Short mmCIF file of C-alpha atoms in Angstrom, two decimals:
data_model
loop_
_atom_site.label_atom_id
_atom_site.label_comp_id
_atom_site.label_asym_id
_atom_site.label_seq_id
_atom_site.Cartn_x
_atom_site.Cartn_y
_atom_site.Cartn_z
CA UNK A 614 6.95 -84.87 41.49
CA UNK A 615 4.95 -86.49 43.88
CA UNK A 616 1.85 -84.13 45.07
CA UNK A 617 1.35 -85.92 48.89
CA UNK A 618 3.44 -88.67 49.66
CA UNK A 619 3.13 -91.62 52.68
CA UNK A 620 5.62 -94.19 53.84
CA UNK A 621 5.43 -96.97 54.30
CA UNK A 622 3.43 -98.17 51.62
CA UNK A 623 2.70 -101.62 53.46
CA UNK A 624 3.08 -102.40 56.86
CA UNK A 625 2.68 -105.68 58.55
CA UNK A 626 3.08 -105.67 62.39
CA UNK A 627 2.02 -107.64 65.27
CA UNK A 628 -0.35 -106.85 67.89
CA UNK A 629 0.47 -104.52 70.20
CA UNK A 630 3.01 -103.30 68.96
CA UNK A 631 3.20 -98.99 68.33
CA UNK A 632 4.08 -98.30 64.89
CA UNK A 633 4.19 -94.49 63.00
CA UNK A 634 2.79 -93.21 59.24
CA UNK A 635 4.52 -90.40 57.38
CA UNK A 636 2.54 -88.17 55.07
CA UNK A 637 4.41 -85.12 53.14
CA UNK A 638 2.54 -82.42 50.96
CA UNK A 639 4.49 -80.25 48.61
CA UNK A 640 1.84 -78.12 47.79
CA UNK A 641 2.26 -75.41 49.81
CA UNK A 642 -0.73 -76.75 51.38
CA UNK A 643 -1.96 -75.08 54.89
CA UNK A 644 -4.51 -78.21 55.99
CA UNK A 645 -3.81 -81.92 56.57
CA UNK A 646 -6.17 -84.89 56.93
CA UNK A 647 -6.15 -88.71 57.99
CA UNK A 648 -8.51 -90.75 56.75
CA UNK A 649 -9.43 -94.89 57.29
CA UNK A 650 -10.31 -97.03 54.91
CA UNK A 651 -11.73 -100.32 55.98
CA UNK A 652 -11.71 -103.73 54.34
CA UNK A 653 -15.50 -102.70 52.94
CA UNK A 654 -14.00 -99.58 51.22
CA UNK A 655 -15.66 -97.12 53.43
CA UNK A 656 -13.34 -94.38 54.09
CA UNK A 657 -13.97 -92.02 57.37
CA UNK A 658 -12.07 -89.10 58.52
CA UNK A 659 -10.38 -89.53 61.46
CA UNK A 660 -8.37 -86.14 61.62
CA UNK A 661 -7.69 -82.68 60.29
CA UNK A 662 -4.67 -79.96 60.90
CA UNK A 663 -4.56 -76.81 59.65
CA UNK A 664 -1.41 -74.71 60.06
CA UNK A 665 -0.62 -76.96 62.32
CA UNK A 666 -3.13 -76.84 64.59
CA UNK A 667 -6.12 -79.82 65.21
CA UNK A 668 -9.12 -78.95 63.72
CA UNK A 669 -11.07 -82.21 63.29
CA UNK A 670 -10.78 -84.79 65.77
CA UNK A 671 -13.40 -87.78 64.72
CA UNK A 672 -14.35 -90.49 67.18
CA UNK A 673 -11.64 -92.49 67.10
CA UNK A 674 -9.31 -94.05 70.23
CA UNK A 675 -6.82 -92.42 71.69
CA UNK A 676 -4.31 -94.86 70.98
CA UNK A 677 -4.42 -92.79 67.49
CA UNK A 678 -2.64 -89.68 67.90
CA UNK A 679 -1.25 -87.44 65.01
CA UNK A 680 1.46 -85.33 65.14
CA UNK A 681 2.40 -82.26 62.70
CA UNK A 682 5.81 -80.83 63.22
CA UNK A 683 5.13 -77.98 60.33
CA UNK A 684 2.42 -77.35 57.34
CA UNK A 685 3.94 -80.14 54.97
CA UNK A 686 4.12 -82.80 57.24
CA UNK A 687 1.32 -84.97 58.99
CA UNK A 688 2.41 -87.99 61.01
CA UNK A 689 0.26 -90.74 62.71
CA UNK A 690 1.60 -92.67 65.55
CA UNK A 691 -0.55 -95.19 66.65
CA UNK A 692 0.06 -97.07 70.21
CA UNK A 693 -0.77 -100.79 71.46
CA UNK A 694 -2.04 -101.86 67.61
CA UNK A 695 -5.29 -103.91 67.34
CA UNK A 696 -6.80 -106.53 64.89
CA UNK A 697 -9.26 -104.00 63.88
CA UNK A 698 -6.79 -101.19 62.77
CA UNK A 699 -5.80 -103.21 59.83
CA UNK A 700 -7.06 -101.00 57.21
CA UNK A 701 -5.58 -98.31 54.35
CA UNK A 702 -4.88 -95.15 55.69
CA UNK A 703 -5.48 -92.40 53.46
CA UNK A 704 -3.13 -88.45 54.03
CA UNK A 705 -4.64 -86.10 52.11
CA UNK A 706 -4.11 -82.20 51.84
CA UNK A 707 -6.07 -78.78 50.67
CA UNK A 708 -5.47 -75.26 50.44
CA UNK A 709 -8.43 -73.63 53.79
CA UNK A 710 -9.60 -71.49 50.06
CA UNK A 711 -10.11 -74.15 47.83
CA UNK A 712 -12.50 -76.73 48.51
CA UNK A 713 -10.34 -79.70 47.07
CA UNK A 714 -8.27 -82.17 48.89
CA UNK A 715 -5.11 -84.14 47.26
CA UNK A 716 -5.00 -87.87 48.24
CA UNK A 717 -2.10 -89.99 48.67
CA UNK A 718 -1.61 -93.41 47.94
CA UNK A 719 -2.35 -94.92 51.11
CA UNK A 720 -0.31 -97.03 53.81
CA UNK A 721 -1.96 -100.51 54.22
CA UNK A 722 -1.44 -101.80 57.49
CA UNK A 723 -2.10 -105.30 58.40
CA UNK A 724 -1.98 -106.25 62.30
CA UNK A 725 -1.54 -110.08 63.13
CA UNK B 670 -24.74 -86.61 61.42
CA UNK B 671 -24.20 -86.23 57.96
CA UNK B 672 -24.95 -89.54 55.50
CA UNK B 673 -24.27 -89.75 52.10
CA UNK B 674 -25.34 -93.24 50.43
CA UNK B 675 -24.39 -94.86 47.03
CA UNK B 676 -25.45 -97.89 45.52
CA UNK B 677 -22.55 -100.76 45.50
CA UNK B 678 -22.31 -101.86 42.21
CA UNK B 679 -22.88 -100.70 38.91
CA UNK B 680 -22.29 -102.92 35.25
CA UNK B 681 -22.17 -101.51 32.08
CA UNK B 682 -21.17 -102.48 28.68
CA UNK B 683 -18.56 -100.06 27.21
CA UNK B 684 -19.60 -97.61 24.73
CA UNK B 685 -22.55 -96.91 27.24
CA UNK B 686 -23.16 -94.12 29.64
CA UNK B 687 -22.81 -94.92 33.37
CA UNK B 688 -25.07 -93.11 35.49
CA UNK B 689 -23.82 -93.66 39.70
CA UNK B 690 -26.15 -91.75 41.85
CA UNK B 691 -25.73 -90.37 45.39
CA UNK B 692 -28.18 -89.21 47.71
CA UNK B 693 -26.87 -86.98 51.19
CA UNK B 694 -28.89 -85.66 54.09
CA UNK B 695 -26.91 -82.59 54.85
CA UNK B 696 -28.56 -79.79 53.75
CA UNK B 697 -25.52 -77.52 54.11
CA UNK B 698 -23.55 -79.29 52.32
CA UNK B 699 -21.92 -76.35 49.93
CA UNK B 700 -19.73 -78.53 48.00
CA UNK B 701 -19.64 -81.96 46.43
CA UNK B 702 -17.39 -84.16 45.23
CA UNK B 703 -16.92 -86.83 42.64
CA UNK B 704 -14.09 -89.74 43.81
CA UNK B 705 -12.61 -92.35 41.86
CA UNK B 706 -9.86 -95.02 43.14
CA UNK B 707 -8.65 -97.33 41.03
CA UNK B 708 -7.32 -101.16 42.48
CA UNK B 709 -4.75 -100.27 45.07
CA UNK B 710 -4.38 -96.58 44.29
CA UNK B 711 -5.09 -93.68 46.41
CA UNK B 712 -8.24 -91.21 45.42
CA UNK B 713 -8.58 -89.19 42.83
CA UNK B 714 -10.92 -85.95 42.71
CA UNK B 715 -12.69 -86.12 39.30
CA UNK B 716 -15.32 -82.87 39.44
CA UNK B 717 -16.88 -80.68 42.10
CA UNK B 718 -20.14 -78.86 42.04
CA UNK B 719 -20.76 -76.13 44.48
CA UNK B 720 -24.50 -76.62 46.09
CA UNK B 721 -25.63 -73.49 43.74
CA UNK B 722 -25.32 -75.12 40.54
CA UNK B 723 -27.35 -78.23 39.20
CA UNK B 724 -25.60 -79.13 36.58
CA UNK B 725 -21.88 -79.42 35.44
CA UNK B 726 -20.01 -81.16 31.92
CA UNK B 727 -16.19 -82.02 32.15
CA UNK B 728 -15.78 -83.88 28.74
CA UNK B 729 -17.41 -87.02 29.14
CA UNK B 730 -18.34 -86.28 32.79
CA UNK B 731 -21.62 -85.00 33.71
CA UNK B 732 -22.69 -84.10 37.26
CA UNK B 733 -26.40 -83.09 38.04
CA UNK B 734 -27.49 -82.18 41.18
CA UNK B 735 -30.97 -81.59 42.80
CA UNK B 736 -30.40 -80.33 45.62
CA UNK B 737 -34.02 -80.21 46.56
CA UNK B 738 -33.97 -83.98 46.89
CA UNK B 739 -30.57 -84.00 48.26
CA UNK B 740 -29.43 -86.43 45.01
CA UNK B 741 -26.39 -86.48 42.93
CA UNK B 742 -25.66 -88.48 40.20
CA UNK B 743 -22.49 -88.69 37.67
CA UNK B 744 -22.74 -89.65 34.15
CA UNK B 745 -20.25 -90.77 32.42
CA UNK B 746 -20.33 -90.86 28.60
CA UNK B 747 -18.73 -94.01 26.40
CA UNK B 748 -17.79 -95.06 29.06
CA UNK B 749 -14.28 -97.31 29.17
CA UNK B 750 -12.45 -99.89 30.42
CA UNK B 751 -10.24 -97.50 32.24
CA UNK B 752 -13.17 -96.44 33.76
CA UNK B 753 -13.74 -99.55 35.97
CA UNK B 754 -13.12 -98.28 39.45
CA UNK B 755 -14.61 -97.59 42.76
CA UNK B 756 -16.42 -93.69 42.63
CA UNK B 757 -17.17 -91.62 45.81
CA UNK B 758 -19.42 -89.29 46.00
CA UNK B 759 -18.33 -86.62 49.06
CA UNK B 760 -19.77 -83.35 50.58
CA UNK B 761 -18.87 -80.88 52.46
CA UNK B 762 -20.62 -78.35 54.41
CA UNK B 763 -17.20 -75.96 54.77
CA UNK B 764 -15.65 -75.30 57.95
CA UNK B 765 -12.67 -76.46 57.82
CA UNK B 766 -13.55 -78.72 55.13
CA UNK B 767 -14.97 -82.07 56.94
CA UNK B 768 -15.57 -83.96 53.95
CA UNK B 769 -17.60 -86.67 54.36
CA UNK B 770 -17.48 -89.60 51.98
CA UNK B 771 -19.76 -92.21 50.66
CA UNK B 772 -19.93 -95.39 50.74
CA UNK B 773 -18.99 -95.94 47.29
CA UNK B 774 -19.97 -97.85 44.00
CA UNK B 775 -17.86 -100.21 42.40
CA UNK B 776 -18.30 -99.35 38.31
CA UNK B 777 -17.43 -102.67 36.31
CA UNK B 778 -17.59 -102.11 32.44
CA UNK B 779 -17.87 -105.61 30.48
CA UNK B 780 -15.77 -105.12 27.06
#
């Protein structure tokens, strides 16, 4: 009964290539986020959705560009991959009412 | 912007009490968060205290806040070898929930 899900758990790509996340909630959940960890374990928040709709957009280039087709789902595509994007990439979710987000386990990407 | 600093690395002995401490600069921050992630896991919300409150027990969790000196700390009693993790402190000033995370301590608890 997983609570928030991501595939692919690794990912190893080249540079430049474009390559996509998939996070799923099945908490009934009406707010999505997308968060980086880097290699010194400082995670930053990079987006938020919330029914859908974009709420938080951090500083971050707009090669990164998320994509949620309904409440459980929050995808992140990201185009022309860099050395520096190799990090863990946290999904999380939370209810707008309740101040508490869910984490999943994380997608670590690795660009060569 | 908002900050919220942590000191990197704490060592105890287990049976001891950890104490991590947090200090933010947001002074609406409403909420804040306790964080643990464990080698190659995802996070993991351990407590909350809303910004009204200075103090709150969860077994052997203890979270005090002074929120005049923008400082949080977590105690953890006896602490464990299960225990040894990374812990984030977060807060968040609502809207939308921005939560904005620390830069972590890394707990190591010597047997």
């Amino acid at each position: 009964d997983t609570a928030v899900s991501q595939t692919p758990k690794y990912l190893v790509t080249q540079m430049g290539n474009d390559k996509s996340i998939k996070c799923e909630q099945n908490l009934g959940h009406d707010t999505m986020y997308w968060y980086k960890q880097d290699s010194k374990k400082f995670l930053k928040i990079m987006f938020s959705y919330n029914n859908k709709e974009l709420i938080i957009n951090e500083t971050v280039p707009n090669r990164f560009s998320p994509k949620s087709p309904d409440k459980a789902h929050l995808n992140l595509h990201i185009n022309s991959l860099e050395l520096g994007d190799s990090a863990v990439y946290f999904c999380a979710s939370s209810q707008a009412s309740v101040e508490t987000q869910y984490f999943g386990p994380g997608t670590r990407l690795l660009v060569l | 912007g908002e900050d919220v600093e942590q000191s990197l690395f704490l060592s105890v002995r287990e049976g001891d009490s950890s104490v991590i401490n947090c200090t933010y600069t947001d002074s609406s921050s409403t909420y804040l968060y306790w964080y643990k992630q464990e080698p190659g896991a995802g996070l993991q919300l351990l407590t909350y205290i809303f910004s009204n409150m200075d103090m709150k027990q969860d077994q052997r969790l203890t979270v005090l806040l002074n929120k005049k000196d923008k400082h949080l700390s977590l105690r953890i009693a006896d602490t464990q070898t299960g225990d040894s993790a990374i812990y984030f402190c977060a807060e968040s000033a609502g809207g939308y929930q921005k939560v904005t995370f620390g830069t972590g301590t890394k707990l190591q608890v010597i047997p």
